[in-house]
Every structure is written in C-alpha cells, then in structure tokens.
mmCIF file with all atom_site columns, C-alpha atoms in Angstrom:
data_model
loop_
_atom_site.group_PDB
_atom_site.id
_atom_site.type_symbol
_atom_site.label_atom_id
_atom_site.label_alt_id
_atom_site.label_comp_id
_atom_site.label_asym_id
_atom_site.label_entity_id
_atom_site.label_seq_id
_atom_site.pdbx_PDB_ins_code
_atom_site.Cartn_x
_atom_site.Cartn_y
_atom_site.Cartn_z
_atom_site.occupancy
_atom_site.B_iso_or_equiv
_atom_site.pdbx_formal_charge
_atom_site.auth_seq_id
_atom_site.auth_comp_id
_atom_site.auth_asym_id
_atom_site.auth_atom_id
_atom_site.pdbx_PDB_model_num
ATOM 1   C CA . MET A 1 1   ? -48.745 36.309  86.002  1.00 0.00 ? 21  MET A CA 1
ATOM 2   C CA . VAL A 1 2   ? -48.927 32.689  87.199  1.00 0.00 ? 22  VAL A CA 1
ATOM 3   C CA . ILE A 1 3   ? -50.571 31.999  90.531  1.00 0.00 ? 23  ILE A CA 1
ATOM 4   C CA . VAL A 1 4   ? -49.451 28.775  92.204  1.00 0.00 ? 24  VAL A CA 1
ATOM 5   C CA . ILE A 1 5   ? -52.283 27.466  94.355  1.00 0.00 ? 25  ILE A CA 1
ATOM 6   C CA . ALA A 1 6   ? -50.365 24.548  95.869  1.00 0.00 ? 26  ALA A CA 1
ATOM 7   C CA . LYS A 1 7   ? -47.219 22.705  94.969  1.00 0.00 ? 27  LYS A CA 1
ATOM 8   C CA . LEU A 1 8   ? -47.151 19.051  95.910  1.00 0.00 ? 28  LEU A CA 1
ATOM 9   C CA . LYS A 1 9   ? -44.238 17.878  98.012  1.00 0.00 ? 29  LYS A CA 1
ATOM 10  C CA . ARG A 1 10  ? -42.358 14.778  96.857  1.00 0.00 ? 30  ARG A CA 1
ATOM 11  C CA . SER A 1 11  ? -43.434 13.069  100.081 1.00 0.00 ? 31  SER A CA 1
ATOM 12  C CA . GLU A 1 12  ? -47.090 13.645  99.079  1.00 0.00 ? 32  GLU A CA 1
ATOM 13  C CA . VAL A 1 13  ? -46.887 12.062  95.601  1.00 0.00 ? 33  VAL A CA 1
ATOM 14  C CA . LYS A 1 14  ? -47.677 8.505   96.731  1.00 0.00 ? 34  LYS A CA 1
ATOM 15  C CA . GLY A 1 15  ? -50.649 9.647   98.817  1.00 0.00 ? 35  GLY A CA 1
ATOM 16  C CA . LEU A 1 16  ? -52.198 11.654  95.972  1.00 0.00 ? 36  LEU A CA 1
ATOM 17  C CA . THR A 1 17  ? -51.555 8.833   93.506  1.00 0.00 ? 37  THR A CA 1
ATOM 18  C CA . ASN A 1 18  ? -53.332 6.453   95.897  1.00 0.00 ? 38  ASN A CA 1
ATOM 19  C CA . LYS A 1 19  ? -56.266 8.868   96.293  1.00 0.00 ? 39  LYS A CA 1
ATOM 20  C CA . LEU A 1 20  ? -56.692 9.297   92.522  1.00 0.00 ? 40  LEU A CA 1
ATOM 21  C CA . HIS A 1 21  ? -56.270 5.540   91.950  1.00 0.00 ? 41  HIS A CA 1
ATOM 22  C CA . LYS A 1 22  ? -59.134 4.884   94.383  1.00 0.00 ? 42  LYS A CA 1
ATOM 23  C CA . LYS A 1 23  ? -61.262 7.679   92.831  1.00 0.00 ? 43  LYS A CA 1
ATOM 24  C CA . ASN A 1 24  ? -60.883 5.931   89.452  1.00 0.00 ? 44  ASN A CA 1
ATOM 25  C CA . GLY A 1 25  ? -61.902 2.556   90.888  1.00 0.00 ? 45  GLY A CA 1
ATOM 26  C CA . GLY A 1 26  ? -58.383 1.193   90.478  1.00 0.00 ? 46  GLY A CA 1
ATOM 27  C CA . LYS A 1 27  ? -58.508 1.760   86.729  1.00 0.00 ? 47  LYS A CA 1
ATOM 28  C CA . CYS A 1 28  ? -56.407 3.865   84.382  1.00 0.00 ? 48  CYS A CA 1
ATOM 29  C CA . PRO A 1 29  ? -58.721 6.567   82.976  1.00 0.00 ? 49  PRO A CA 1
ATOM 30  C CA . LEU A 1 30  ? -57.170 6.175   79.510  1.00 0.00 ? 50  LEU A CA 1
ATOM 31  C CA . CYS A 1 31  ? -56.900 2.421   78.849  1.00 0.00 ? 51  CYS A CA 1
ATOM 32  C CA . GLU A 1 32  ? -59.498 1.504   81.508  1.00 0.00 ? 52  GLU A CA 1
ATOM 33  C CA . ARG A 1 33  ? -57.475 -1.489  82.728  1.00 0.00 ? 53  ARG A CA 1
ATOM 34  C CA . GLU A 1 34  ? -57.641 -2.362  86.406  1.00 0.00 ? 54  GLU A CA 1
ATOM 35  C CA . LEU A 1 35  ? -54.109 -1.990  87.706  1.00 0.00 ? 55  LEU A CA 1
ATOM 36  C CA . PRO A 1 36  ? -52.304 -2.102  91.049  1.00 0.00 ? 56  PRO A CA 1
ATOM 37  C CA . LEU A 1 37  ? -51.267 1.179   92.634  1.00 0.00 ? 57  LEU A CA 1
ATOM 38  C CA . ASP A 1 38  ? -47.564 0.587   91.889  1.00 0.00 ? 58  ASP A CA 1
ATOM 39  C CA . SER A 1 39  ? -48.374 0.602   88.140  1.00 0.00 ? 59  SER A CA 1
ATOM 40  C CA . MET A 1 40  ? -49.757 4.140   88.339  1.00 0.00 ? 60  MET A CA 1
ATOM 41  C CA . VAL A 1 41  ? -47.992 7.500   88.009  1.00 0.00 ? 61  VAL A CA 1
ATOM 42  C CA . LEU A 1 42  ? -49.121 11.081  88.433  1.00 0.00 ? 62  LEU A CA 1
ATOM 43  C CA . ASP A 1 43  ? -49.664 12.559  84.987  1.00 0.00 ? 63  ASP A CA 1
ATOM 44  C CA . HIS A 1 44  ? -49.037 16.272  84.715  1.00 0.00 ? 64  HIS A CA 1
ATOM 45  C CA . CYS A 1 45  ? -48.886 19.008  82.110  1.00 0.00 ? 65  CYS A CA 1
ATOM 46  C CA . HIS A 1 46  ? -45.257 19.707  81.229  1.00 0.00 ? 66  HIS A CA 1
ATOM 47  C CA . GLU A 1 47  ? -46.073 23.308  80.366  1.00 0.00 ? 67  GLU A CA 1
ATOM 48  C CA . THR A 1 48  ? -47.859 24.302  83.606  1.00 0.00 ? 68  THR A CA 1
ATOM 49  C CA . GLY A 1 49  ? -46.964 21.499  86.020  1.00 0.00 ? 69  GLY A CA 1
ATOM 50  C CA . ALA A 1 50  ? -50.665 20.968  86.792  1.00 0.00 ? 70  ALA A CA 1
ATOM 51  C CA . ILE A 1 51  ? -51.452 17.412  87.899  1.00 0.00 ? 71  ILE A CA 1
ATOM 52  C CA . ARG A 1 52  ? -54.180 15.825  85.788  1.00 0.00 ? 72  ARG A CA 1
ATOM 53  C CA . ASP A 1 53  ? -54.714 12.322  87.208  1.00 0.00 ? 73  ASP A CA 1
ATOM 54  C CA . ALA A 1 54  ? -53.092 9.008   88.066  1.00 0.00 ? 74  ALA A CA 1
ATOM 55  C CA . ILE A 1 55  ? -52.642 6.930   84.915  1.00 0.00 ? 75  ILE A CA 1
ATOM 56  C CA . CYS A 1 56  ? -50.711 3.750   84.119  1.00 0.00 ? 76  CYS A CA 1
ATOM 57  C CA . ARG A 1 57  ? -47.060 3.973   83.082  1.00 0.00 ? 77  ARG A CA 1
ATOM 58  C CA . PRO A 1 58  ? -47.618 2.802   79.473  1.00 0.00 ? 78  PRO A CA 1
ATOM 59  C CA . CYS A 1 59  ? -50.403 5.359   78.903  1.00 0.00 ? 79  CYS A CA 1
ATOM 60  C CA . ASN A 1 60  ? -48.265 8.066   80.504  1.00 0.00 ? 80  ASN A CA 1
ATOM 61  C CA . GLY A 1 61  ? -45.475 7.300   78.034  1.00 0.00 ? 81  GLY A CA 1
ATOM 62  C CA . ILE A 1 62  ? -47.838 7.327   75.077  1.00 0.00 ? 82  ILE A CA 1
ATOM 63  C CA . GLU A 1 63  ? -49.435 10.580  76.255  1.00 0.00 ? 83  GLU A CA 1
ATOM 64  C CA . GLY A 1 64  ? -46.004 12.156  76.607  1.00 0.00 ? 84  GLY A CA 1
ATOM 65  C CA . GLN A 1 65  ? -45.008 11.067  73.112  1.00 0.00 ? 85  GLN A CA 1
ATOM 66  C CA . ALA A 1 66  ? -48.269 12.383  71.621  1.00 0.00 ? 86  ALA A CA 1
ATOM 67  C CA . ALA A 1 67  ? -47.837 15.667  73.480  1.00 0.00 ? 87  ALA A CA 1
ATOM 68  C CA . GLY A 1 68  ? -44.261 15.986  72.229  1.00 0.00 ? 88  GLY A CA 1
ATOM 69  C CA . ASN A 1 69  ? -42.683 15.871  75.694  1.00 0.00 ? 89  ASN A CA 1
ATOM 70  C CA . GLY A 1 70  ? -39.399 14.202  76.510  1.00 0.00 ? 90  GLY A CA 1
ATOM 71  C CA . ARG A 1 71  ? -36.669 13.245  74.094  1.00 0.00 ? 91  ARG A CA 1
ATOM 72  C CA . ASN A 1 72  ? -38.721 12.610  70.958  1.00 0.00 ? 92  ASN A CA 1
ATOM 73  C CA . ARG A 1 73  ? -36.812 12.568  67.704  1.00 0.00 ? 93  ARG A CA 1
ATOM 74  C CA . HIS A 1 74  ? -39.850 14.110  66.028  1.00 0.00 ? 94  HIS A CA 1
ATOM 75  C CA . SER A 1 75  ? -40.681 17.482  67.502  1.00 0.00 ? 95  SER A CA 1
ATOM 76  C CA . HIS A 1 76  ? -44.288 18.624  67.719  1.00 0.00 ? 96  HIS A CA 1
ATOM 77  C CA . ALA A 1 77  ? -43.232 22.226  68.320  1.00 0.00 ? 97  ALA A CA 1
ATOM 78  C CA . GLY A 1 78  ? -45.835 24.598  66.959  1.00 0.00 ? 98  GLY A CA 1
ATOM 79  C CA . VAL A 1 79  ? -48.397 21.825  66.444  1.00 0.00 ? 99  VAL A CA 1
ATOM 80  C CA . ASP A 1 80  ? -51.740 22.107  68.253  1.00 0.00 ? 100 ASP A CA 1
ATOM 81  C CA . LYS A 1 81  ? -51.702 18.886  70.305  1.00 0.00 ? 101 LYS A CA 1
ATOM 82  C CA . LEU A 1 82  ? -55.476 18.513  70.596  1.00 0.00 ? 102 LEU A CA 1
ATOM 83  C CA . GLN A 1 83  ? -55.869 18.976  66.833  1.00 0.00 ? 103 GLN A CA 1
ATOM 84  C CA . TRP A 1 84  ? -53.130 16.379  66.253  1.00 0.00 ? 104 TRP A CA 1
ATOM 85  C CA . ILE A 1 85  ? -55.059 13.837  68.373  1.00 0.00 ? 105 ILE A CA 1
ATOM 86  C CA . LYS A 1 86  ? -58.292 14.650  66.501  1.00 0.00 ? 106 LYS A CA 1
ATOM 87  C CA . ASN A 1 87  ? -56.423 14.176  63.221  1.00 0.00 ? 107 ASN A CA 1
ATOM 88  C CA . LEU A 1 88  ? -55.113 10.814  64.441  1.00 0.00 ? 108 LEU A CA 1
ATOM 89  C CA . VAL A 1 89  ? -58.629 9.581   65.257  1.00 0.00 ? 109 VAL A CA 1
ATOM 90  C CA . THR A 1 90  ? -59.852 10.767  61.835  1.00 0.00 ? 110 THR A CA 1
ATOM 91  C CA . TYR A 1 91  ? -56.835 9.114   60.185  1.00 0.00 ? 111 TYR A CA 1
ATOM 92  C CA . TRP A 1 92  ? -57.593 5.789   61.878  1.00 0.00 ? 112 TRP A CA 1
ATOM 93  C CA . GLY A 1 93  ? -61.240 6.127   60.844  1.00 0.00 ? 113 GLY A CA 1
ATOM 94  C CA . HIS A 1 94  ? -60.267 6.603   57.196  1.00 0.00 ? 114 HIS A CA 1
ATOM 95  C CA . HIS A 1 95  ? -57.867 3.668   57.251  1.00 0.00 ? 115 HIS A CA 1
ATOM 96  C CA . ILE A 1 96  ? -59.993 0.801   58.531  1.00 0.00 ? 116 ILE A CA 1
ATOM 97  C CA . PRO A 1 97  ? -58.522 -2.489  57.248  1.00 0.00 ? 117 PRO A CA 1
ATOM 98  C CA . ASN A 1 98  ? -60.631 -4.579  54.897  1.00 0.00 ? 118 ASN A CA 1
ATOM 99  C CA . PRO A 1 99  ? -60.126 -7.996  53.252  1.00 0.00 ? 119 PRO A CA 1
ATOM 100 C CA . SER A 1 100 ? -58.430 -6.408  50.234  1.00 0.00 ? 120 SER A CA 1
ATOM 101 C CA . SER A 1 101 ? -55.906 -4.398  52.296  1.00 0.00 ? 121 SER A CA 1
ATOM 102 C CA . ILE A 1 102 ? -52.239 -4.790  51.425  1.00 0.00 ? 122 ILE A CA 1
ATOM 103 C CA . ILE A 1 103 ? -50.503 -6.337  54.451  1.00 0.00 ? 123 ILE A CA 1
ATOM 104 C CA . TYR A 1 104 ? -47.193 -5.141  55.917  1.00 0.00 ? 124 TYR A CA 1
ATOM 105 C CA . PRO A 1 105 ? -44.345 -7.628  55.167  1.00 0.00 ? 125 PRO A CA 1
ATOM 106 C CA . SER A 1 106 ? -43.491 -8.677  58.737  1.00 0.00 ? 126 SER A CA 1
ATOM 107 C CA . HIS A 1 107 ? -47.117 -8.919  59.939  1.00 0.00 ? 127 HIS A CA 1
ATOM 108 C CA . LEU A 1 108 ? -48.217 -12.453 60.733  1.00 0.00 ? 128 LEU A CA 1
ATOM 109 C CA . THR A 1 109 ? -51.789 -13.574 60.100  1.00 0.00 ? 129 THR A CA 1
ATOM 110 C CA . PRO A 1 110 ? -53.420 -15.651 62.860  1.00 0.00 ? 130 PRO A CA 1
ATOM 111 C CA . GLN A 1 111 ? -52.628 -18.825 60.887  1.00 0.00 ? 131 GLN A CA 1
ATOM 112 C CA . GLU A 1 112 ? -48.998 -17.754 60.399  1.00 0.00 ? 132 GLU A CA 1
ATOM 113 C CA . LYS A 1 113 ? -48.712 -17.052 64.149  1.00 0.00 ? 133 LYS A CA 1
ATOM 114 C CA . ILE A 1 114 ? -49.899 -20.604 64.927  1.00 0.00 ? 134 ILE A CA 1
ATOM 115 C CA . ILE A 1 115 ? -47.349 -22.083 62.497  1.00 0.00 ? 135 ILE A CA 1
ATOM 116 C CA . ALA A 1 116 ? -44.548 -19.865 63.861  1.00 0.00 ? 136 ALA A CA 1
ATOM 117 C CA . ASN A 1 117 ? -45.367 -20.868 67.459  1.00 0.00 ? 137 ASN A CA 1
ATOM 118 C CA . LYS A 1 118 ? -45.389 -24.566 66.519  1.00 0.00 ? 138 LYS A CA 1
ATOM 119 C CA . LYS A 1 119 ? -41.969 -24.180 64.836  1.00 0.00 ? 139 LYS A CA 1
ATOM 120 C CA . LYS A 1 120 ? -40.636 -22.299 67.870  1.00 0.00 ? 140 LYS A CA 1
ATOM 121 C CA . ARG A 1 121 ? -41.858 -25.002 70.277  1.00 0.00 ? 141 ARG A CA 1
ATOM 122 C CA . ALA A 1 122 ? -40.451 -27.762 68.055  1.00 0.00 ? 142 ALA A CA 1
ATOM 123 C CA . LYS A 1 123 ? -37.064 -26.020 67.895  1.00 0.00 ? 143 LYS A CA 1
ATOM 124 C CA . ALA A 1 124 ? -37.007 -25.562 71.694  1.00 0.00 ? 144 ALA A CA 1
ATOM 125 C CA . ALA A 1 125 ? -37.909 -29.239 72.199  1.00 0.00 ? 145 ALA A CA 1
ATOM 126 C CA . ALA A 1 126 ? -35.147 -30.310 69.797  1.00 0.00 ? 146 ALA A CA 1
ATOM 127 C CA . THR A 1 127 ? -32.641 -28.116 71.673  1.00 0.00 ? 147 THR A CA 1
ATOM 128 C CA . ARG A 1 128 ? -33.700 -29.656 75.014  1.00 0.00 ? 148 ARG A CA 1
ATOM 129 C CA . ARG A 1 129 ? -33.337 -33.161 73.574  1.00 0.00 ? 149 ARG A CA 1
ATOM 130 C CA . ALA A 1 130 ? -29.894 -32.362 72.145  1.00 0.00 ? 150 ALA A CA 1
ATOM 131 C CA . ARG A 1 131 ? -28.698 -30.959 75.470  1.00 0.00 ? 151 ARG A CA 1
ATOM 132 C CA . GLY A 1 132 ? -30.070 -33.987 77.293  1.00 0.00 ? 152 GLY A CA 1
ATOM 133 C CA . LYS A 1 133 ? -27.987 -36.293 75.119  1.00 0.00 ? 153 LYS A CA 1
ATOM 134 C CA . LYS A 1 134 ? -24.749 -34.444 75.879  1.00 0.00 ? 154 LYS A CA 1
#
C-alpha cells in the first residue's frame, strides 16, 4: 500500500524549485555550479514520484540516462542502478589515462586544438575578405 503524503500542484513547482535553489546556495547539488533559478528543474524518482531536489537541466538529463528513464536505446531494466553507478566510478578509476595511453582517432591534443583554431580563424578571415571583394 502506497501512502501519498502530499502531491505538489503544478502551480507550486516554481515555488518549491526556488526554495530548494536557495537552500542549495544557488548551486546544483550534483555539478556544484552556481546557476540561475531558470536553469534548475525539480528532480524526482520516476518509480515513486518523490521529489529529490532542484538540480540543473544537464545533470537532470544525465541522471535520467543513468537511471534508465526516458527513451534510452539501452535499457537498464533489471540492473541495480546504484550498483551501476558504483561500477562506473570503479571503471573510471581503473582507466586513468597515462602518457602511454592509445588516443581515440578524433580526439585533439591541446596543440592540435590550437592549430585547428588557427586554421578555422584563417579560413573565416579569407571568406570575409572574399565576400568584401564581391
């Protein structure tokens, strides 16, 4: 038997979001960035409907994907979500990059990013010059 203590009205969403935003010092409790109120959403459990907190939109999307909510192509049905997150943290810990790591083909090193940005700026300047001559 499920006991519903209180169900928030749609008209009360903004007020509760504001209250939680202030309680958190204007920061998202997950990414800890200071964000304006209009960047925050009420995060809730999709199984029970229980409101957890006000978090930023990007973190809410990531949380939903990790929890297997929404229209994911990869279903997490039957997977313990908390264990999956623990496994992810362990996975990242075991795969810390080092100087001898093999690099993904499309990844740009800091030096390659500088060169790519210079080429992009040069191309844009050439396009502006060509248009100015027309």
